[in-house]
PDB file of C-alpha atoms in Angstrom:
ATOM      1  CA  UNK I   1     164.118 111.789  98.292  1.00 61.00           C
ATOM      2  CA  UNK I   2     166.990 109.616  97.497  1.00 70.00           C
ATOM      3  CA  UNK I   3     166.837 107.247  94.543  1.00 74.00           C
ATOM      4  CA  UNK I   4     166.973 104.074  96.762  1.00 77.00           C
ATOM      5  CA  UNK I   5     163.996 105.131  98.795  1.00 86.00           C
ATOM      6  CA  UNK I   6     161.658 106.029  95.912  1.00 94.00           C
ATOM      7  CA  UNK I   7     159.108 103.282  95.919  1.00 96.00           C
ATOM      8  CA  UNK I   8     157.933 101.042  92.846  1.00 98.00           C
ATOM      9  CA  UNK I   9     153.972 101.615  92.690  1.00 98.00           C
ATOM     10  CA  UNK I  10     152.183  98.308  91.780  1.00 98.00           C
ATOM     11  CA  UNK I  11     148.734  99.122  90.538  1.00 98.00           C
ATOM     12  CA  UNK I  12     146.608  96.051  90.854  1.00 97.00           C
ATOM     13  CA  UNK I  13     144.111  93.999  92.675  1.00 96.00           C
ATOM     14  CA  UNK I  14     144.715  92.137  95.919  1.00 94.00           C
ATOM     15  CA  UNK I  15     144.612  88.636  94.334  1.00 95.00           C
ATOM     16  CA  UNK I  16     146.882  89.217  91.445  1.00 97.00           C
ATOM     17  CA  UNK I  17     149.422  86.436  91.806  1.00 95.00           C
ATOM     18  CA  UNK I  18     151.390  87.658  88.755  1.00 96.00           C
ATOM     19  CA  UNK I  19     152.145  90.872  90.740  1.00 98.00           C
ATOM     20  CA  UNK I  20     152.909  88.900  93.849  1.00 98.00           C
ATOM     21  CA  UNK I  21     155.772  87.179  92.226  1.00 98.00           C
ATOM     22  CA  UNK I  22     157.563  90.393  91.186  1.00 98.00           C
ATOM     23  CA  UNK I  23     156.914  92.097  94.566  1.00 98.00           C
ATOM     24  CA  UNK I  24     158.497  89.087  96.343  1.00 98.00           C
ATOM     25  CA  UNK I  25     161.708  89.693  94.203  1.00 98.00           C
ATOM     26  CA  UNK I  26     161.623  93.451  94.955  1.00 98.00           C
ATOM     27  CA  UNK I  27     161.243  92.784  98.442  1.00 98.00           C
ATOM     28  CA  UNK I  28     164.248  90.536  98.530  1.00 98.00           C
ATOM     29  CA  UNK I  29     166.332  93.317  97.013  1.00 97.00           C
ATOM     30  CA  UNK I  30     164.996  95.884  99.661  1.00 96.00           C
ATOM     31  CA  UNK I  31     163.398  97.795  96.933  1.00 97.00           C
ATOM     32  CA  UNK I  32     160.332  99.912  98.535  1.00 97.00           C
ATOM     33  CA  UNK I  33     157.048  98.824  97.041  1.00 97.00           C
ATOM     34  CA  UNK I  34     153.737 100.463  97.458  1.00 96.00           C
ATOM     35  CA  UNK I  35     150.771  98.481  96.342  1.00 97.00           C
ATOM     36  CA  UNK I  36     147.636 100.322  95.186  1.00 97.00           C
ATOM     37  CA  UNK I  37     144.303  99.241  94.236  1.00 97.00           C
ATOM     38  CA  UNK I  38     142.515 102.597  93.402  1.00 95.00           C
ATOM     39  CA  UNK I  39     138.952 101.277  92.726  1.00 92.00           C
ATOM     40  CA  UNK I  40     139.178  99.766  96.345  1.00 94.00           C
ATOM     41  CA  UNK I  41     141.520 101.712  98.443  1.00 94.00           C
ATOM     42  CA  UNK I  42     139.920 105.108  97.711  1.00 88.00           C
ATOM     43  CA  UNK I  43     136.449 103.822  98.303  1.00 84.00           C
ATOM     44  CA  UNK I  44     137.413 102.453 101.576  1.00 87.00           C
ATOM     45  CA  UNK I  45     138.661 105.753 103.135  1.00 86.00           C
ATOM     46  CA  UNK I  46     141.599 106.603 100.773  1.00 91.00           C
ATOM     47  CA  UNK I  47     142.385 110.139  99.949  1.00 95.00           C
ATOM     48  CA  UNK I  48     143.626 111.682  96.740  1.00 95.00           C
ATOM     49  CA  UNK I  49     145.295 115.130  96.742  1.00 96.00           C
ATOM     50  CA  UNK I  50     147.216 116.086  93.405  1.00 96.00           C
ATOM     51  CA  UNK I  51     148.286 119.412  92.248  1.00 96.00           C
ATOM     52  CA  UNK I  52     149.941 120.408  88.985  1.00 93.00           C
ATOM     53  CA  UNK I  53     153.060 122.441  89.497  1.00 88.00           C
ATOM     54  CA  UNK I  54     156.257 123.418  87.802  1.00 89.00           C
ATOM     55  CA  UNK I  55     157.764 120.173  88.487  1.00 88.00           C
ATOM     56  CA  UNK I  56     154.742 118.216  87.266  1.00 91.00           C
ATOM     57  CA  UNK I  57     152.338 116.220  89.318  1.00 93.00           C
ATOM     58  CA  UNK I  58     152.610 116.639  93.019  1.00 95.00           C
ATOM     59  CA  UNK I  59     150.704 115.803  95.897  1.00 96.00           C
ATOM     60  CA  UNK I  60     149.904 112.302  97.529  1.00 96.00           C
ATOM     61  CA  UNK I  61     147.507 109.353  97.898  1.00 96.00           C
ATOM     62  CA  UNK I  62     146.831 107.982 101.383  1.00 95.00           C
ATOM     63  CA  UNK I  63     145.336 104.618 101.851  1.00 92.00           C
ATOM     64  CA  UNK I  64     144.615 102.911 105.097  1.00 87.00           C
ATOM     65  CA  UNK I  65     148.233 101.702 105.374  1.00 87.00           C
ATOM     66  CA  UNK I  66     150.417 104.143 103.647  1.00 89.00           C
ATOM     67  CA  UNK I  67     151.151 107.660 101.975  1.00 95.00           C
ATOM     68  CA  UNK I  68     152.305 107.671  98.352  1.00 96.00           C
ATOM     69  CA  UNK I  69     154.009 110.771  97.358  1.00 96.00           C
ATOM     70  CA  UNK I  70     153.213 111.151  93.562  1.00 96.00           C
ATOM     71  CA  UNK I  71     156.611 112.974  92.695  1.00 94.00           C
ATOM     72  CA  UNK I  72     158.434 110.204  94.601  1.00 95.00           C
ATOM     73  CA  UNK I  73     157.456 107.169  92.659  1.00 97.00           C
ATOM     74  CA  UNK I  74     160.287 105.448  90.922  1.00 97.00           C
ATOM     75  CA  UNK I  75     158.292 103.256  88.384  1.00 98.00           C
ATOM     76  CA  UNK I  76     154.768 101.974  87.945  1.00 98.00           C
ATOM     77  CA  UNK I  77     153.921  98.341  87.234  1.00 98.00           C
ATOM     78  CA  UNK I  78     150.420  98.681  85.920  1.00 98.00           C
ATOM     79  CA  UNK I  79     148.674  95.293  86.096  1.00 97.00           C
ATOM     80  CA  UNK I  80     145.050  94.605  86.938  1.00 96.00           C
ATOM     81  CA  UNK I  81     143.369  97.025  89.171  1.00 96.00           C
ATOM     82  CA  UNK I  82     139.820  96.484  90.343  1.00 95.00           C
ATOM     83  CA  UNK I  83     137.164  98.210  88.264  1.00 93.00           C
ATOM     84  CA  UNK I  84     135.614 101.405  89.905  1.00 93.00           C
ATOM     85  CA  UNK I  85     132.244 101.187  91.518  1.00 92.00           C
ATOM     86  CA  UNK I  86     129.795 103.996  92.875  1.00 90.00           C
ATOM     87  CA  UNK I  87     130.274 104.849  96.436  1.00 86.00           C
ATOM     88  CA  UNK I  88     128.117 102.921  98.952  1.00 83.00           C
ATOM     89  CA  UNK I  89     124.538 104.246  98.809  1.00 82.00           C
ATOM     90  CA  UNK I  90     124.929 106.144  95.554  1.00 85.00           C
ATOM     91  CA  UNK I  91     123.384 104.339  92.455  1.00 86.00           C
ATOM     92  CA  UNK I  92     121.680 105.324  89.277  1.00 92.00           C
ATOM     93  CA  UNK I  93     122.873 108.286  87.218  1.00 93.00           C
ATOM     94  CA  UNK I  94     124.581 109.762  90.078  1.00 92.00           C
ATOM     95  CA  UNK I  95     126.653 106.597  90.822  1.00 91.00           C
ATOM     96  CA  UNK I  96     127.564 106.214  87.168  1.00 92.00           C
ATOM     97  CA  UNK I  97     128.734 109.712  87.069  1.00 94.00           C
ATOM     98  CA  UNK I  98     131.085 109.259  90.157  1.00 92.00           C
ATOM     99  CA  UNK I  99     132.514 106.085  88.401  1.00 93.00           C
ATOM    100  CA  UNK I 100     133.449 108.118  85.352  1.00 94.00           C
ATOM    101  CA  UNK I 101     135.072 110.952  87.542  1.00 94.00           C
ATOM    102  CA  UNK I 102     137.121 108.240  89.387  1.00 93.00           C
ATOM    103  CA  UNK I 103     138.317 106.630  85.986  1.00 94.00           C
ATOM    104  CA  UNK I 104     139.281 110.028  84.316  1.00 95.00           C
ATOM    105  CA  UNK I 105     140.562 111.451  87.582  1.00 95.00           C
ATOM    106  CA  UNK I 106     142.320 108.929  89.384  1.00 95.00           C
ATOM    107  CA  UNK I 107     143.493 107.018  86.512  1.00 96.00           C
ATOM    108  CA  UNK I 108     144.521 110.434  84.847  1.00 96.00           C
ATOM    109  CA  UNK I 109     146.743 111.320  87.798  1.00 97.00           C
ATOM    110  CA  UNK I 110     148.342 107.963  88.009  1.00 97.00           C
ATOM    111  CA  UNK I 111     149.186 108.401  84.307  1.00 97.00           C
ATOM    112  CA  UNK I 112     150.883 111.476  84.699  1.00 97.00           C
ATOM    113  CA  UNK I 113     153.628 110.885  87.524  1.00 96.00           C
ATOM    114  CA  UNK I 114     156.762 112.741  86.862  1.00 94.00           C
ATOM    115  CA  UNK I 115     160.257 111.054  86.395  1.00 93.00           C
ATOM    116  CA  UNK I 116     159.064 107.558  86.579  1.00 94.00           C
ATOM    117  CA  UNK I 117     159.045 104.341  84.286  1.00 97.00           C
ATOM    118  CA  UNK I 118     155.711 102.856  83.500  1.00 98.00           C
ATOM    119  CA  UNK I 119     155.617  99.145  82.602  1.00 97.00           C
ATOM    120  CA  UNK I 120     153.418  99.506  80.887  1.00 96.00           C
ATOM    121  CA  UNK I 121     151.801 103.136  80.691  1.00 97.00           C
ATOM    122  CA  UNK I 122     148.200 102.440  80.877  1.00 96.00           C
ATOM    123  CA  UNK I 123     147.215 104.557  77.901  1.00 96.00           C
ATOM    124  CA  UNK I 124     149.931 102.479  75.975  1.00 97.00           C
ATOM    125  CA  UNK I 125     148.287  99.339  77.029  1.00 97.00           C
ATOM    126  CA  UNK I 126     144.797 100.410  75.966  1.00 95.00           C
ATOM    127  CA  UNK I 127     146.152 101.568  72.555  1.00 96.00           C
ATOM    128  CA  UNK I 128     148.043  98.119  72.051  1.00 98.00           C
ATOM    129  CA  UNK I 129     145.018  95.954  73.075  1.00 97.00           C
ATOM    130  CA  UNK I 130     143.164  96.420  69.716  1.00 97.00           C
ATOM    131  CA  UNK I 131     143.747  93.334  67.667  1.00 97.00           C
ATOM    132  CA  UNK I 132     143.306  94.893  64.253  1.00 97.00           C
ATOM    133  CA  UNK I 133     146.054  97.419  65.460  1.00 98.00           C
ATOM    134  CA  UNK I 134     148.256  94.607  66.653  1.00 98.00           C
ATOM    135  CA  UNK I 135     148.103  92.706  63.374  1.00 98.00           C
ATOM    136  CA  UNK I 136     148.673  95.819  61.334  1.00 98.00           C
ATOM    137  CA  UNK I 137     151.597  96.878  63.364  1.00 98.00           C
ATOM    138  CA  UNK I 138     153.056  93.332  63.311  1.00 98.00           C
ATOM    139  CA  UNK I 139     152.815  93.206  59.516  1.00 98.00           C
ATOM    140  CA  UNK I 140     154.440  96.491  59.253  1.00 98.00           C
ATOM    141  CA  UNK I 141     157.434  95.518  61.178  1.00 98.00           C
ATOM    142  CA  UNK I 142     158.042  92.386  59.370  1.00 97.00           C
ATOM    143  CA  UNK I 143     156.339  89.677  61.487  1.00 98.00           C
ATOM    144  CA  UNK I 144     154.561  87.120  59.558  1.00 98.00           C
ATOM    145  CA  UNK I 145     150.637  87.385  60.097  1.00 98.00           C
ATOM    146  CA  UNK I 146     147.807  84.985  58.849  1.00 97.00           C
ATOM    147  CA  UNK I 147     145.335  86.499  56.302  1.00 98.00           C
ATOM    148  CA  UNK I 148     142.674  88.057  58.346  1.00 98.00           C
ATOM    149  CA  UNK I 149     139.166  89.392  57.746  1.00 98.00           C
ATOM    150  CA  UNK I 150     137.324  91.750  60.127  1.00 98.00           C
ATOM    151  CA  UNK I 151     133.801  91.981  58.834  1.00 98.00           C
ATOM    152  CA  UNK I 152     129.909  92.512  59.572  1.00 98.00           C
ATOM    153  CA  UNK I 153     129.123  91.115  56.062  1.00 98.00           C
ATOM    154  CA  UNK I 154     128.014  87.494  55.989  1.00 97.00           C
ATOM    155  CA  UNK I 155     128.685  86.901  52.430  1.00 97.00           C
ATOM    156  CA  UNK I 156     132.339  88.300  52.433  1.00 98.00           C
ATOM    157  CA  UNK I 157     132.936  85.976  55.680  1.00 98.00           C
ATOM    158  CA  UNK I 158     131.731  82.934  53.748  1.00 98.00           C
ATOM    159  CA  UNK I 159     134.063  83.828  50.721  1.00 98.00           C
ATOM    160  CA  UNK I 160     137.036  84.401  52.806  1.00 98.00           C
ATOM    161  CA  UNK I 161     136.659  81.200  54.921  1.00 98.00           C
ATOM    162  CA  UNK I 162     136.025  79.204  51.832  1.00 98.00           C
ATOM    163  CA  UNK I 163     139.100  80.532  50.035  1.00 98.00           C
ATOM    164  CA  UNK I 164     141.406  79.284  52.871  1.00 97.00           C
ATOM    165  CA  UNK I 165     143.324  76.151  51.839  1.00 95.00           C
ATOM    166  CA  UNK I 166     143.804  74.738  55.393  1.00 95.00           C
ATOM    167  CA  UNK I 167     140.652  76.210  56.832  1.00 96.00           C
ATOM    168  CA  UNK I 168     139.695  79.359  58.777  1.00 97.00           C
ATOM    169  CA  UNK I 169     139.098  80.121  62.506  1.00 96.00           C
ATOM    170  CA  UNK I 170     137.162  82.654  64.451  1.00 97.00           C
ATOM    171  CA  UNK I 171     138.162  84.491  67.531  1.00 95.00           C
ATOM    172  CA  UNK I 172     136.913  87.370  69.460  1.00 94.00           C
ATOM    173  CA  UNK I 173     138.056  90.794  69.087  1.00 95.00           C
ATOM    174  CA  UNK I 174     137.867  91.166  72.996  1.00 91.00           C
ATOM    175  CA  UNK I 175     137.452  88.966  75.815  1.00 84.00           C
ATOM    176  CA  UNK I 176     134.068  90.340  76.850  1.00 77.00           C
ATOM    177  CA  UNK I 177     132.127  88.729  79.753  1.00 73.00           C
ATOM    178  CA  UNK I 178     129.532  86.287  78.376  1.00 77.00           C
ATOM    179  CA  UNK I 179     127.038  84.893  80.894  1.00 78.00           C
ATOM    180  CA  UNK I 180     125.053  81.659  80.322  1.00 78.00           C
ATOM    181  CA  UNK I 181     121.356  81.226  81.040  1.00 78.00           C
ATOM    182  CA  UNK I 182     122.382  80.592  84.886  1.00 80.00           C
ATOM    183  CA  UNK I 183     124.693  83.622  84.919  1.00 78.00           C
ATOM    184  CA  UNK I 184     127.965  81.886  84.790  1.00 79.00           C
ATOM    185  CA  UNK I 185     130.691  83.377  82.736  1.00 77.00           C
ATOM    186  CA  UNK I 186     131.526  81.601  79.692  1.00 80.00           C
ATOM    187  CA  UNK I 187     134.705  81.953  77.477  1.00 82.00           C
ATOM    188  CA  UNK I 188     134.462  81.943  73.734  1.00 84.00           C
ATOM    189  CA  UNK I 189     137.488  79.853  72.447  1.00 87.00           C
ATOM    190  CA  UNK I 190     139.081  80.030  69.190  1.00 92.00           C
ATOM    191  CA  UNK I 191     136.993  77.650  66.967  1.00 92.00           C
ATOM    192  CA  UNK I 192     137.328  76.383  63.357  1.00 95.00           C
ATOM    193  CA  UNK I 193     134.750  77.799  61.064  1.00 96.00           C
ATOM    194  CA  UNK I 194     132.819  75.826  58.596  1.00 96.00           C
ATOM    195  CA  UNK I 195     131.652  78.377  56.003  1.00 96.00           C
ATOM    196  CA  UNK I 196     128.271  76.674  55.686  1.00 95.00           C
ATOM    197  CA  UNK I 197     127.673  77.584  59.236  1.00 95.00           C
ATOM    198  CA  UNK I 198     127.982  81.390  58.775  1.00 97.00           C
ATOM    199  CA  UNK I 199     124.738  83.079  59.018  1.00 97.00           C
ATOM    200  CA  UNK I 200     123.253  86.698  58.937  1.00 97.00           C
ATOM    201  CA  UNK I 201     124.163  86.913  62.457  1.00 96.00           C
ATOM    202  CA  UNK I 202     127.693  88.128  61.417  1.00 97.00           C
ATOM    203  CA  UNK I 203     126.045  91.448  60.616  1.00 97.00           C
ATOM    204  CA  UNK I 204     125.229  92.110  64.243  1.00 97.00           C
ATOM    205  CA  UNK I 205     128.734  93.197  65.231  1.00 96.00           C
ATOM    206  CA  UNK I 206     132.305  92.723  63.721  1.00 97.00           C
ATOM    207  CA  UNK I 207     133.749  89.272  63.736  1.00 97.00           C
ATOM    208  CA  UNK I 208     137.362  88.216  63.148  1.00 98.00           C
ATOM    209  CA  UNK I 209     138.206  85.442  60.785  1.00 98.00           C
ATOM    210  CA  UNK I 210     141.637  84.208  60.052  1.00 98.00           C
ATOM    211  CA  UNK I 211     143.368  81.556  57.807  1.00 97.00           C
ATOM    212  CA  UNK I 212     144.184  78.570  60.161  1.00 96.00           C
ATOM    213  CA  UNK I 213     147.748  77.939  60.771  1.00 95.00           C
ATOM    214  CA  UNK I 214     148.874  74.363  60.728  1.00 93.00           C
ATOM    215  CA  UNK I 215     151.056  74.372  63.630  1.00 93.00           C
ATOM    216  CA  UNK I 216     153.453  72.033  65.192  1.00 93.00           C
ATOM    217  CA  UNK I 217     153.490  73.967  68.521  1.00 94.00           C
ATOM    218  CA  UNK I 218     152.699  77.198  70.018  1.00 96.00           C
ATOM    219  CA  UNK I 219     155.066  79.782  71.581  1.00 97.00           C
ATOM    220  CA  UNK I 220     154.336  82.289  74.423  1.00 98.00           C
ATOM    221  CA  UNK I 221     156.958  84.944  74.003  1.00 98.00           C
ATOM    222  CA  UNK I 222     157.315  87.409  77.061  1.00 98.00           C
ATOM    223  CA  UNK I 223     159.285  90.546  76.260  1.00 98.00           C
ATOM    224  CA  UNK I 224     160.712  92.597  78.901  1.00 98.00           C
ATOM    225  CA  UNK I 225     162.462  95.467  77.422  1.00 95.00           C
ATOM    226  CA  UNK I 226     165.064  93.843  75.024  1.00 95.00           C
ATOM    227  CA  UNK I 227     165.055  90.580  77.154  1.00 98.00           C
ATOM    228  CA  UNK I 228     162.930  87.927  75.438  1.00 98.00           C
ATOM    229  CA  UNK I 229     161.659  84.666  77.106  1.00 98.00           C
ATOM    230  CA  UNK I 230     160.172  82.287  74.566  1.00 98.00           C
ATOM    231  CA  UNK I 231     158.470  79.076  75.880  1.00 98.00           C
ATOM    232  CA  UNK I 232     157.285  76.347  73.517  1.00 97.00           C
ATOM    233  CA  UNK I 233     153.903  75.034  74.312  1.00 96.00           C
ATOM    234  CA  UNK I 234     152.885  71.479  73.460  1.00 94.00           C
ATOM    235  CA  UNK I 235     149.517  69.902  73.990  1.00 88.00           C
ATOM    236  CA  UNK I 236     148.357  66.284  74.798  1.00 76.00           C
ATOM    237  CA  UNK I 237     145.460  66.118  72.702  1.00 67.00           C
ATOM    238  CA  UNK I 238     144.085  68.370  69.931  1.00 68.00           C
ATOM    239  CA  UNK I 239     143.418  71.813  71.114  1.00 72.00           C
ATOM    240  CA  UNK I 240     143.341  74.708  68.676  1.00 84.00           C
ATOM    241  CA  UNK I 241     143.323  77.082  71.690  1.00 86.00           C
ATOM    242  CA  UNK I 242     145.738  76.059  74.172  1.00 88.00           C
ATOM    243  CA  UNK I 243     144.065  78.104  77.010  1.00 86.00           C
ATOM    244  CA  UNK I 244     141.316  75.502  77.248  1.00 84.00           C
ATOM    245  CA  UNK I 245     143.092  73.181  79.520  1.00 85.00           C
ATOM    246  CA  UNK I 246     146.242  74.110  81.317  1.00 87.00           C
ATOM    247  CA  UNK I 247     146.618  70.459  82.764  1.00 87.00           C
ATOM    248  CA  UNK I 248     147.399  69.158  79.371  1.00 88.00           C
ATOM    249  CA  UNK I 249     150.301  71.547  78.521  1.00 93.00           C
ATOM    250  CA  UNK I 250     154.044  70.867  78.398  1.00 95.00           C
ATOM    251  CA  UNK I 251     156.695  73.644  78.396  1.00 96.00           C
ATOM    252  CA  UNK I 252     160.339  74.055  77.106  1.00 97.00           C
ATOM    253  CA  UNK I 253     162.247  77.186  76.413  1.00 98.00           C
ATOM    254  CA  UNK I 254     163.186  77.788  72.768  1.00 98.00           C
ATOM    255  CA  UNK I 255     165.463  80.224  70.919  1.00 98.00           C
ATOM    256  CA  UNK I 256     163.907  83.015  69.059  1.00 98.00           C
ATOM    257  CA  UNK I 257     164.883  83.433  65.271  1.00 97.00           C
ATOM    258  CA  UNK I 258     166.862  86.541  64.436  1.00 97.00           C
ATOM    259  CA  UNK I 259     163.928  88.063  62.196  1.00 96.00           C
ATOM    260  CA  UNK I 260     161.334  87.538  65.048  1.00 98.00           C
ATOM    261  CA  UNK I 261     163.713  89.401  67.495  1.00 98.00           C
ATOM    262  CA  UNK I 262     164.021  92.266  65.235  1.00 98.00           C
ATOM    263  CA  UNK I 263     160.304  92.390  64.814  1.00 98.00           C
ATOM    264  CA  UNK I 264     159.441  92.202  68.304  1.00 98.00           C
ATOM    265  CA  UNK I 265     161.737  95.001  69.118  1.00 98.00           C
ATOM    266  CA  UNK I 266     160.244  97.304  66.494  1.00 98.00           C
ATOM    267  CA  UNK I 267     156.825  96.239  67.472  1.00 98.00           C
ATOM    268  CA  UNK I 268     157.285  97.357  71.202  1.00 98.00           C
ATOM    269  CA  UNK I 269     158.686 100.491  69.991  1.00 98.00           C
ATOM    270  CA  UNK I 270     155.853 101.251  67.558  1.00 98.00           C
ATOM    271  CA  UNK I 271     153.413 100.951  70.612  1.00 98.00           C
ATOM    272  CA  UNK I 272     155.557 102.496  73.140  1.00 97.00           C
ATOM    273  CA  UNK I 273     155.537  99.306  75.288  1.00 98.00           C
ATOM    274  CA  UNK I 274     158.212  97.915  77.883  1.00 97.00           C
ATOM    275  CA  UNK I 275     156.542  94.626  77.963  1.00 98.00           C
ATOM    276  CA  UNK I 276     154.476  92.516  76.066  1.00 98.00           C
ATOM    277  CA  UNK I 277     153.094  88.851  75.874  1.00 98.00           C
ATOM    278  CA  UNK I 278     153.284  87.583  72.363  1.00 98.00           C
ATOM    279  CA  UNK I 279     151.407  84.289  70.843  1.00 98.00           C
ATOM    280  CA  UNK I 280     152.892  82.510  67.840  1.00 97.00           C
ATOM    281  CA  UNK I 281     152.026  79.444  66.105  1.00 96.00           C
ATOM    282  CA  UNK I 282     155.141  77.679  64.663  1.00 96.00           C
ATOM    283  CA  UNK I 283     154.863  75.157  61.694  1.00 94.00           C
ATOM    284  CA  UNK I 284     156.787  71.963  61.236  1.00 92.00           C
ATOM    285  CA  UNK I 285     159.213  73.816  59.046  1.00 95.00           C
ATOM    286  CA  UNK I 286     160.016  76.342  61.802  1.00 96.00           C
ATOM    287  CA  UNK I 287     158.099  79.263  60.532  1.00 97.00           C
ATOM    288  CA  UNK I 288     156.706  81.685  63.484  1.00 98.00           C
ATOM    289  CA  UNK I 289     153.396  83.324  62.621  1.00 98.00           C
ATOM    290  CA  UNK I 290     152.201  86.220  64.764  1.00 98.00           C
ATOM    291  CA  UNK I 291     148.747  85.631  66.361  1.00 97.00           C
ATOM    292  CA  UNK I 292     148.445  88.578  68.950  1.00 97.00           C
ATOM    293  CA  UNK I 293     150.168  90.322  71.790  1.00 98.00           C
ATOM    294  CA  UNK I 294     148.645  91.012  75.150  1.00 97.00           C
ATOM    295  CA  UNK I 295     150.573  94.214  76.527  1.00 97.00           C
ATOM    296  CA  UNK I 296     149.600  93.024  79.928  1.00 95.00           C
ATOM    297  CA  UNK I 297     149.634  89.320  79.524  1.00 95.00           C
ATOM    298  CA  UNK I 298     150.264  86.599  82.029  1.00 94.00           C
ATOM    299  CA  UNK I 299     153.321  84.427  82.667  1.00 96.00           C
ATOM    300  CA  UNK I 300     153.198  83.397  86.337  1.00 96.00           C
ATOM    301  CA  UNK I 301     151.484  80.037  85.585  1.00 95.00           C
ATOM    302  CA  UNK I 302     154.769  78.676  84.116  1.00 97.00           C
ATOM    303  CA  UNK I 303     156.847  76.418  86.176  1.00 96.00           C
ATOM    304  CA  UNK I 304     159.316  78.142  88.476  1.00 96.00           C
ATOM    305  CA  UNK I 305     162.528  77.587  86.317  1.00 97.00           C
ATOM    306  CA  UNK I 306     160.848  79.412  83.665  1.00 97.00           C
ATOM    307  CA  UNK I 307     158.928  82.027  85.650  1.00 97.00           C
ATOM    308  CA  UNK I 308     161.799  83.348  87.771  1.00 98.00           C
ATOM    309  CA  UNK I 309     163.850  84.743  85.038  1.00 98.00           C
ATOM    310  CA  UNK I 310     160.776  86.708  83.904  1.00 98.00           C
ATOM    311  CA  UNK I 311     160.353  88.066  87.257  1.00 98.00           C
ATOM    312  CA  UNK I 312     163.822  89.100  87.691  1.00 98.00           C
ATOM    313  CA  UNK I 313     163.839  90.912  84.463  1.00 98.00           C
ATOM    314  CA  UNK I 314     160.617  92.802  85.418  1.00 98.00           C
ATOM    315  CA  UNK I 315     162.360  93.527  88.742  1.00 98.00           C
ATOM    316  CA  UNK I 316     165.258  94.808  87.074  1.00 98.00           C
ATOM    317  CA  UNK I 317     163.335  97.169  84.972  1.00 97.00           C
ATOM    318  CA  UNK I 318     161.137  98.515  87.729  1.00 98.00           C
ATOM    319  CA  UNK I 319     164.104  98.732  90.090  1.00 97.00           C
ATOM    320  CA  UNK I 320     166.168 100.995  87.510  1.00 95.00           C
ATOM    321  CA  UNK I 321     163.425 103.037  86.742  1.00 95.00           C
ATOM    322  CA  UNK I 322     164.303 106.114  84.315  1.00 90.00           C
ATOM    323  CA  UNK I 323     167.833 106.232  86.137  1.00 73.00           C
TER     324      UNK I 323
END
């Protein structure tokens, strides 16, 4: 198969608007694209046939609409595929067993395609999602990080939060589903911590506490390879966590300080990432403090003039592949 006929494989769900933007750019360039949601496509009649030979993983995945040759994929854009579910009529232990076989078999094959670029490799994504690791690596590569405590000790939490001159905040270690009494999904936002409110409930599981950064504005920095797209986020009102109300946000592109540029490059190399969505808090004195990095973070909600260059940069990487 000639290089120009090798498709970009986009692994995601049908409603992923972020992937839609990149696919539109690739289509405009006449780059072949194959979209796959393995948790749905295989369950709805798709077929996987993969064999390991001297040239690596070979075979195919057939869905209702197309055939994907495993050794012909140019690059993989790993986004947000649907979680695996048991086949119809198969529940209980047997159903759970098949889910695990799907995850470790299907994802294992998709993570082992030969001669292709991953943006990002799913195993690299998983490793880079641990917030303690993020903070440790950011600190290692020279990015400024806030004093942080991860603990199950209520007394340690009280002492840490009391010691922070500008106060302390709590954030979750992972965005886990948390239904209310009516079964509606709730979000646990970043919140200020009063040390007097800390109870023995901290001992139930690890909690992440940080020194509060007195910031003038936030920055969402999208890194695509060595291309950095930094967006200043200002809020109409007082929100510690800007994700609470997107309607109150204002955006403007900003330059990235040289030390931050170097730190981001080193951070991506350390985790083996091609892409990352970084969050920084910026003080009135212009000091950038690293908060976290989502290796599969969103950017498509930005206005078109900000969104389009990011989409083009992603399409550039996927189109180029490993060539």
